[in-house]
Tab-separated table of C-alpha atoms in Angstrom:
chain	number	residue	atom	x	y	z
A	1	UNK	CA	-21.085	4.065	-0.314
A	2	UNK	CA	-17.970	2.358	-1.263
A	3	UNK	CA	-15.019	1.509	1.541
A	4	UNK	CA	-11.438	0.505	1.267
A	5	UNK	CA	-10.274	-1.492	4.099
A	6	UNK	CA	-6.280	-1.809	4.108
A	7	UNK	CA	-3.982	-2.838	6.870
A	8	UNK	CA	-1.115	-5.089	7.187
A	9	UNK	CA	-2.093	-8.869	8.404
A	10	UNK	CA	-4.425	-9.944	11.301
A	11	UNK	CA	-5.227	-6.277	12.286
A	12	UNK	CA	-8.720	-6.543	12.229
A	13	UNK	CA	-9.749	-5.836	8.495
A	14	UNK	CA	-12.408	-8.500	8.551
A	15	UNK	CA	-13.981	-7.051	11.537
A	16	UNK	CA	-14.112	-3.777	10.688
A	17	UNK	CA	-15.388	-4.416	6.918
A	18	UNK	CA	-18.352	-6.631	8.627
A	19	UNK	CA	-19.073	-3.829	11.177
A	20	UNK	CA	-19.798	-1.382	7.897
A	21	UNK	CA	-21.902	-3.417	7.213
A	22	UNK	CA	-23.877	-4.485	10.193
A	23	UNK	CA	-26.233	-1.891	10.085
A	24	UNK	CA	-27.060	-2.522	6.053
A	25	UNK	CA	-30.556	-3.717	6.059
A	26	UNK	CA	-31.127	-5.032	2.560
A	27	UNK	CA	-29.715	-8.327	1.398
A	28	UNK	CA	-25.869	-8.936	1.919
A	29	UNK	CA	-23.471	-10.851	-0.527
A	30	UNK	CA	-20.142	-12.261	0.691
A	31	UNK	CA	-17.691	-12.224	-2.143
A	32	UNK	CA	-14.805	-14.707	-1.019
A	33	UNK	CA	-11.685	-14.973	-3.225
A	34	UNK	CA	-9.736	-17.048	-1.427
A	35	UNK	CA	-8.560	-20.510	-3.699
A	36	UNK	CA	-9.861	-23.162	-0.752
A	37	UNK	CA	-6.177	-25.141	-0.795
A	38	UNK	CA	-4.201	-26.045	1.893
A	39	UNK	CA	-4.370	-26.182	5.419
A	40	UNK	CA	-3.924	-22.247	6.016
A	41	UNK	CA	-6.609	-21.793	3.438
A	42	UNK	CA	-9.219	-24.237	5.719
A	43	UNK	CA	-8.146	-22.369	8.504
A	44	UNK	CA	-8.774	-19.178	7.514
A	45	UNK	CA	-11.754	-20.184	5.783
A	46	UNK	CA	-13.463	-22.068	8.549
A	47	UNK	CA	-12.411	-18.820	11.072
A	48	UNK	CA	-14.339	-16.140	8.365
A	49	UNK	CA	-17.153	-18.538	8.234
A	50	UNK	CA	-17.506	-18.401	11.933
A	51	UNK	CA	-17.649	-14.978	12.351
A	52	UNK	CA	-19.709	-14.360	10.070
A	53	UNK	CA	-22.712	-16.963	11.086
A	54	UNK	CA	-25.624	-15.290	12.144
A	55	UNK	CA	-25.771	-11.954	10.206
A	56	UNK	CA	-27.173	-13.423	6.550
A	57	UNK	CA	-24.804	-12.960	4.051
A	58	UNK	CA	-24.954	-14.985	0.923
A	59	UNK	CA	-21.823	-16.243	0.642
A	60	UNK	CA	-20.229	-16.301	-3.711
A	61	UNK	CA	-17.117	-17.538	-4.064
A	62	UNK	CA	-15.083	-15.694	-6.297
A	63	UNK	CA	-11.376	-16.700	-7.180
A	64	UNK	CA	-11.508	-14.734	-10.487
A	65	UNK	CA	-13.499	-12.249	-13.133
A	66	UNK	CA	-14.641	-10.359	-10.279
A	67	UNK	CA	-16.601	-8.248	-12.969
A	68	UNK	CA	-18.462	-11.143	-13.824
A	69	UNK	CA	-20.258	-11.380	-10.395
A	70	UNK	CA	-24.178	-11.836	-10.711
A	71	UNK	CA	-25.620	-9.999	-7.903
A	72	UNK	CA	-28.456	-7.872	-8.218
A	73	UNK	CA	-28.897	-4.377	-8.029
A	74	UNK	CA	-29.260	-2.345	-4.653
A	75	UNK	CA	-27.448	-5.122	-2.259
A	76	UNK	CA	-24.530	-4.655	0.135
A	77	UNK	CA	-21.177	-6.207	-0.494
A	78	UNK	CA	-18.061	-7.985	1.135
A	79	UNK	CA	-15.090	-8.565	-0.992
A	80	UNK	CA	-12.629	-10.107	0.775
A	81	UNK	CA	-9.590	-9.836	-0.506
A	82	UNK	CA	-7.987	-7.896	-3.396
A	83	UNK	CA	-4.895	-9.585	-2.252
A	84	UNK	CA	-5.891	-13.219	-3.154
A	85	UNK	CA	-7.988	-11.644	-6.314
A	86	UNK	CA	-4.509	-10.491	-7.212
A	87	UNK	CA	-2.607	-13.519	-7.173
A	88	UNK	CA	-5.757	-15.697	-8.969
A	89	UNK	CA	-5.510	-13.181	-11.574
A	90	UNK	CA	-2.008	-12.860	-12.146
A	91	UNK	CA	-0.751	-16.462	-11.210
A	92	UNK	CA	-3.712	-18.770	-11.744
A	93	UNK	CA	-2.801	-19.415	-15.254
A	94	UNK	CA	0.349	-20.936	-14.870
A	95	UNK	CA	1.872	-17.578	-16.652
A	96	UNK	CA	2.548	-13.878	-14.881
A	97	UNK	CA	-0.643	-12.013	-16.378
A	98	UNK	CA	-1.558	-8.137	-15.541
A	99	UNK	CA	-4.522	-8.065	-13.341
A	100	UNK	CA	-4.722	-3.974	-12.291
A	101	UNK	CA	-7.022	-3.018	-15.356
A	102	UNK	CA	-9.497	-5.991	-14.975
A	103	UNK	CA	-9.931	-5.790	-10.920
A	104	UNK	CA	-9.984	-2.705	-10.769
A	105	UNK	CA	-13.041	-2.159	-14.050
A	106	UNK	CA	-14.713	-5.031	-12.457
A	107	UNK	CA	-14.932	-3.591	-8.974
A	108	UNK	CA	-15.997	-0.488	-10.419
A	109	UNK	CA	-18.825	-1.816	-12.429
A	110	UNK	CA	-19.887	-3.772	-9.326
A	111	UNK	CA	-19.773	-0.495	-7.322
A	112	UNK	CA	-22.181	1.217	-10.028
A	113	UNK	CA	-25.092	-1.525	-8.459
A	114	UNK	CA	-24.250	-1.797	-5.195
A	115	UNK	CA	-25.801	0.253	-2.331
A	116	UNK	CA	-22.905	-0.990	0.005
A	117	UNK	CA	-19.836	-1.618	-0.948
A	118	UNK	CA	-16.870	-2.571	1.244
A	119	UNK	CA	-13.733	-3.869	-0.361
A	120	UNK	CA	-11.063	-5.464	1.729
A	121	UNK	CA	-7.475	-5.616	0.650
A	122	UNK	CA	-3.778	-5.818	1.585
A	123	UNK	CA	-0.451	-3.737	2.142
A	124	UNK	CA	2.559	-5.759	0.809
A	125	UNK	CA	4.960	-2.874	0.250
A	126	UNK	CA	6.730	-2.302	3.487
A	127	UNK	CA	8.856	-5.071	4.494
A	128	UNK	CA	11.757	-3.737	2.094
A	129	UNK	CA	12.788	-7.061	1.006
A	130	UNK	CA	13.753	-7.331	-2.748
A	131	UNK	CA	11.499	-9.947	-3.878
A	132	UNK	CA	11.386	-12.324	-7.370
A	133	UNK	CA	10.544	-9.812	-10.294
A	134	UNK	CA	6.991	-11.652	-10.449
A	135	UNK	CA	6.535	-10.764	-6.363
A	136	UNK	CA	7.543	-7.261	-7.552
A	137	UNK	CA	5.393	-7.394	-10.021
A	138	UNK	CA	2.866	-8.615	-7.938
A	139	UNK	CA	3.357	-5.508	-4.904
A	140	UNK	CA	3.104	-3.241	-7.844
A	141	UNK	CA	0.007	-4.031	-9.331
A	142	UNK	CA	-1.171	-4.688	-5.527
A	143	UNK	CA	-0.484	-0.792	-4.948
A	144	UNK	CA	-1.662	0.482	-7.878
A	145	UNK	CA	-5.700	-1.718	-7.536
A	146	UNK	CA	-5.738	0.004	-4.198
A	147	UNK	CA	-4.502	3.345	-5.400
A	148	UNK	CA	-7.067	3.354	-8.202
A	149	UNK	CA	-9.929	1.695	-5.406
A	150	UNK	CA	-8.942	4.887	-3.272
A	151	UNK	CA	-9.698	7.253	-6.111
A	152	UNK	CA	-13.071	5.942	-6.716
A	153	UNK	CA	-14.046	5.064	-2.945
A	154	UNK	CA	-15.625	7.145	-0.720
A	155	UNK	CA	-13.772	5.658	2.433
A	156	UNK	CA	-10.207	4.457	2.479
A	157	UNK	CA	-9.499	3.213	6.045
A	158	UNK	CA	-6.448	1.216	7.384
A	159	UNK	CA	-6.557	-1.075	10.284
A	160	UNK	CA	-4.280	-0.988	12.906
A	161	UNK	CA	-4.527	-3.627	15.414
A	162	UNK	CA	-8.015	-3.427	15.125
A	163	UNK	CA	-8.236	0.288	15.531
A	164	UNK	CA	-9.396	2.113	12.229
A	165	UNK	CA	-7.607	5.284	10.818
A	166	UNK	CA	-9.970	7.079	8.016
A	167	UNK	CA	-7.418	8.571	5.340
A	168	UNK	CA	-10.280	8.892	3.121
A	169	UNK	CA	-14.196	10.062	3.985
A	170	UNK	CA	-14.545	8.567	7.395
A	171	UNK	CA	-14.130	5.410	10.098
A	172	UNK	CA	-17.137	4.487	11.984
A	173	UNK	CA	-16.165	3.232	14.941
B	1	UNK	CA	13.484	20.410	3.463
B	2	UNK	CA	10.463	17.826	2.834
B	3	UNK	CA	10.324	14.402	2.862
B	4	UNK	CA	7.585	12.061	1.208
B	5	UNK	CA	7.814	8.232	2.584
B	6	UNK	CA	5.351	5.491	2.596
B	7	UNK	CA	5.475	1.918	0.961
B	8	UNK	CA	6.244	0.631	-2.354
B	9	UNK	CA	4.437	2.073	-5.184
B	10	UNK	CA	1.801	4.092	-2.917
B	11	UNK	CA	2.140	7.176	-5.132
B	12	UNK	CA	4.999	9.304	-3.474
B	13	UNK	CA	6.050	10.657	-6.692
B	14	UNK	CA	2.724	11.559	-7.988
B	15	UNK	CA	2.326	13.309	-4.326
B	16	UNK	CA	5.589	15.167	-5.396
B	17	UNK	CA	4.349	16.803	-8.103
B	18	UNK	CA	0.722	17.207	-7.092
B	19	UNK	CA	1.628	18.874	-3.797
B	20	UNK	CA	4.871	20.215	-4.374
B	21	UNK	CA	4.974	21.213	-7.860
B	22	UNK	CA	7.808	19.128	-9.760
B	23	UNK	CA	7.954	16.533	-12.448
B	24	UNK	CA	9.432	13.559	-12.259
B	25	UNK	CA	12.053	14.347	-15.356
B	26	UNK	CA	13.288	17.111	-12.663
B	27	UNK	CA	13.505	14.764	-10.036
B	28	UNK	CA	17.107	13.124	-9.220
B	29	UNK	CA	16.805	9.308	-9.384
B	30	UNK	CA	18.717	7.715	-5.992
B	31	UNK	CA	18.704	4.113	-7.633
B	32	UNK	CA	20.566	5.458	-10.852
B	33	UNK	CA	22.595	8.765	-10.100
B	34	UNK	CA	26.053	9.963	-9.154
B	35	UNK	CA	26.226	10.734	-5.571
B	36	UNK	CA	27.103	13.904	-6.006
B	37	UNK	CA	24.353	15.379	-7.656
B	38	UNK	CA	22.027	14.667	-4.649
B	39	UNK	CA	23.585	17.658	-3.264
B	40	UNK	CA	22.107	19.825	-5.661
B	41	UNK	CA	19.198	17.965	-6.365
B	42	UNK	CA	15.722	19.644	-6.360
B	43	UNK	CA	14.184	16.888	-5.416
B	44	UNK	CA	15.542	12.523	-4.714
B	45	UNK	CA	13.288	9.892	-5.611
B	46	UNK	CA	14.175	6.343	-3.687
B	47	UNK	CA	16.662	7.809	-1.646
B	48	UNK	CA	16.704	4.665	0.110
B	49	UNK	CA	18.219	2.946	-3.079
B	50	UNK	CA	20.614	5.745	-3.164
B	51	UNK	CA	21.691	4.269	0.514
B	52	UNK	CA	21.791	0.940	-0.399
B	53	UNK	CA	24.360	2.021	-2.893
B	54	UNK	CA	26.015	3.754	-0.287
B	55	UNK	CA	26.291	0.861	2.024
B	56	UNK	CA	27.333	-1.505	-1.204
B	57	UNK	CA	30.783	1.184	-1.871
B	58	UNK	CA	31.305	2.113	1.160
B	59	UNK	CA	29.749	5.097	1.282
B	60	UNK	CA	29.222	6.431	5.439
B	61	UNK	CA	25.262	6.875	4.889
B	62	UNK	CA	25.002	8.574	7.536
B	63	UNK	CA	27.679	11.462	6.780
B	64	UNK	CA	26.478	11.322	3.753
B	65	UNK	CA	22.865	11.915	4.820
B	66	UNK	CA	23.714	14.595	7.551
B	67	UNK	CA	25.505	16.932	4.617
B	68	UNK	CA	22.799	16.011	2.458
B	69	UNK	CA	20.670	18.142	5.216
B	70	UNK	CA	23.533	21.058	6.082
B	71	UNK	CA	23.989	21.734	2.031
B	72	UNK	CA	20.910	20.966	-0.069
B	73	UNK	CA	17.959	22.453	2.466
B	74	UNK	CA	15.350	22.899	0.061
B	75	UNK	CA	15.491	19.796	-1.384
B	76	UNK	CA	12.559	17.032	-1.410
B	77	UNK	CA	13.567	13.587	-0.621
B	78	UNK	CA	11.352	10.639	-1.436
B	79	UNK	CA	12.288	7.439	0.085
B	80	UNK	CA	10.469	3.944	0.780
B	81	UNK	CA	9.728	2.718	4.381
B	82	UNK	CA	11.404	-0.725	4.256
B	83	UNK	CA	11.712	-1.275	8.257
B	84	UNK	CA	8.270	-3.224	8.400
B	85	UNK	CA	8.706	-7.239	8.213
B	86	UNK	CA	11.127	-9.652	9.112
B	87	UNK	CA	14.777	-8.694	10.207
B	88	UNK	CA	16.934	-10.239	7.635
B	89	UNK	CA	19.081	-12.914	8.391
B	90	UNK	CA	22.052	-11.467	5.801
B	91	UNK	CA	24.095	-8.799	7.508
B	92	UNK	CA	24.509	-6.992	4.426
B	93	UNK	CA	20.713	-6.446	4.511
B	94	UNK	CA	20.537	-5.903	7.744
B	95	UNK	CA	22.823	-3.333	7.823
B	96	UNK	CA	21.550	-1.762	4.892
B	97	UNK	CA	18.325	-1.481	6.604
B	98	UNK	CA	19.284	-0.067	9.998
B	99	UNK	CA	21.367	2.679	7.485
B	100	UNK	CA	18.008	3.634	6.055
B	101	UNK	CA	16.120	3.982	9.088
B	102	UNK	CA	18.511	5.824	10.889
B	103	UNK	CA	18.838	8.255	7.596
B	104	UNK	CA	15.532	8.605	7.478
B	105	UNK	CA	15.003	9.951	10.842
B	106	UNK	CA	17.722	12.466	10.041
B	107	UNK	CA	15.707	14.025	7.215
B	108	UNK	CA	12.637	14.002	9.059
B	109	UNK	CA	13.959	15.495	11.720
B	110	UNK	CA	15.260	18.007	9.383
B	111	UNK	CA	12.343	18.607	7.651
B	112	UNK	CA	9.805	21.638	8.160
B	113	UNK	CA	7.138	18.787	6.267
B	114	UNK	CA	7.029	15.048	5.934
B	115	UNK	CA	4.322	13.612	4.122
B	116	UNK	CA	3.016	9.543	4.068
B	117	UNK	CA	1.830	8.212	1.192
B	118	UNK	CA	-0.371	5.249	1.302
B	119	UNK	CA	-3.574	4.186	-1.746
B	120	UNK	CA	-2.076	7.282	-2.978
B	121	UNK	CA	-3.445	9.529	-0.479
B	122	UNK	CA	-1.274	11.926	1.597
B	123	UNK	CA	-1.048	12.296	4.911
B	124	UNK	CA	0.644	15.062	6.511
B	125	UNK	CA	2.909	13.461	9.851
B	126	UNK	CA	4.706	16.821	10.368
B	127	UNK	CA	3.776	20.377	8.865
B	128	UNK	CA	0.370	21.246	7.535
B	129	UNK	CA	-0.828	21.475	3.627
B	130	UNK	CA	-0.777	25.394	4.083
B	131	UNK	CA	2.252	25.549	5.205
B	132	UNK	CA	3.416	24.346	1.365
């Protein structure tokens, strides 16, 4: 089963993408692509790391090539986020590069070997601000990974204030 | 009268033509066109750009929104939701942003179907997918 969780910030994404896979009894794999720098990143890191103590996930860090995770066959998975993926893939560098085409391929081949899949991402497109061309560039390649994730996924649920709304297959709740 | 909203790039113009039947060389381009052929229009894509225009000339949005509805009744407008985030601290924007929201309400309200877009899926917040 693959899920898409989407939602704007702090609604309860994290929670909600665990709680899919709470009841997964093979081995779990947390795929975190946060880049560790800065004081926000510590926070957020050390939070996620709290909540998830306990419940035996194997935690990969993965701030790039997300095809080019080794885990094996059969296992449930956490990605969490597409939106930091994003900006590692396209900003990283030190130039603007694409990123749609290789997240989205790479998530896909890691879908074909997973038994649980759950795939955390962002909305960025509805503050209406006009933004730098590379931001831009950035919502638009943010929209189209999770409009390609939803084609292929067999869930695609936002998160509102921690309530989930299935647009896609179904919430559990 | 139907209206397709959602974010920025969630697919509302794909959802045009999947659900409603028309390409986007048919559709009438709200960043780009003359005013006047909205009225005709079969169908607006970002009609919210179309406002911001509007608001730039001095253009009354909102008149021009409310004949939009009397004389073109069959049209489809797509527009972005931009009311989400911060309230700007420019007046132009904030102005420009209040328009939009307030014009968008209009065409809901005159719509027999509205449809959100978001990961490119539709969701129907008034009307039904038979009723298409």
């Amino acid at each position: 089963m693959i899920t898409l969780v989407t939602g704007g910030t702090k609604c309860g994404k994290s929670s909600y993408a665990e709680r899919v896979l709470e009841s997964f009894g093979g081995t779990k794999y947390y795929v975190a692509t946060m880049n560790p720098v800065g004081d926000d990143a510590q926070e957020i890191i050390a939070r996620h790391t709290e909540m998830r103590r306990g419940k035996n996930y194997i935690t990969i860090e993965c701030l790039r090539d997300i095809g080019d995770l080794d885990i094996p066959e059969g296992c449930g998975v956490l990605i969490e986020c597409i939106g930091n993926l994003c900006a590692n893939e396209m900003f990283g560098s030190g130039e603007v590069n694409e990123a749609v085409l290789k997240i989205t391929e790479g998530i896909r081949a890691l879908s074909e070997r997973t038994a649980e899949l759950v795939i955390v991402t962002n909305e960025v497109g509805s503050d209406g601000n006009d933004y730098s061309p590379d931001t831009m560039q950035y919502i638009n390649e943010m929209a189209s990974i999770n409009r390609c994730i939803a084609e292929f996924a067999d869930n695609v649920v936002e998160c509102v204030y921690g309530l989930a709304v299935a647009y896609k297959g179904k919430a559990i709740c | 009268m139907k209206m397709i909203i959602g974010g920025a790039y969630q697919g509302k113009v794909g959802c045009a033509t999947k659900l409603f039947g028309i390409d986007e060389e048919a559709m009438t381009n709200g960043s780009t066109c003359d005013f006047d052929e909205i009225f005709t229009a079969v169908c607006i894509k970002s009609y919210h750009k179309a406002i911001a225009r509007f608001v730039a000339q001095g253009v009354d949005p909102i008149a021009f929104t409310k004949r939009l509805c009397e004389e073109n009744e069959d049209v489809v407008v797509i527009m972005d939701e931009i009311g989400c985030g911060i309230v700007p601290i420019v007046k132009a924007e904030r102005v420009k942003r209040e328009a939009t929201g307030r014009c968008g309400c209009m065409i809901a309200e005159n719509s027999d179907t509205v449809v959100r877009v978001i990961c490119g899926i539709p969701v129907y917040l008034k009307g039904t997918p038979d009723a298409d």
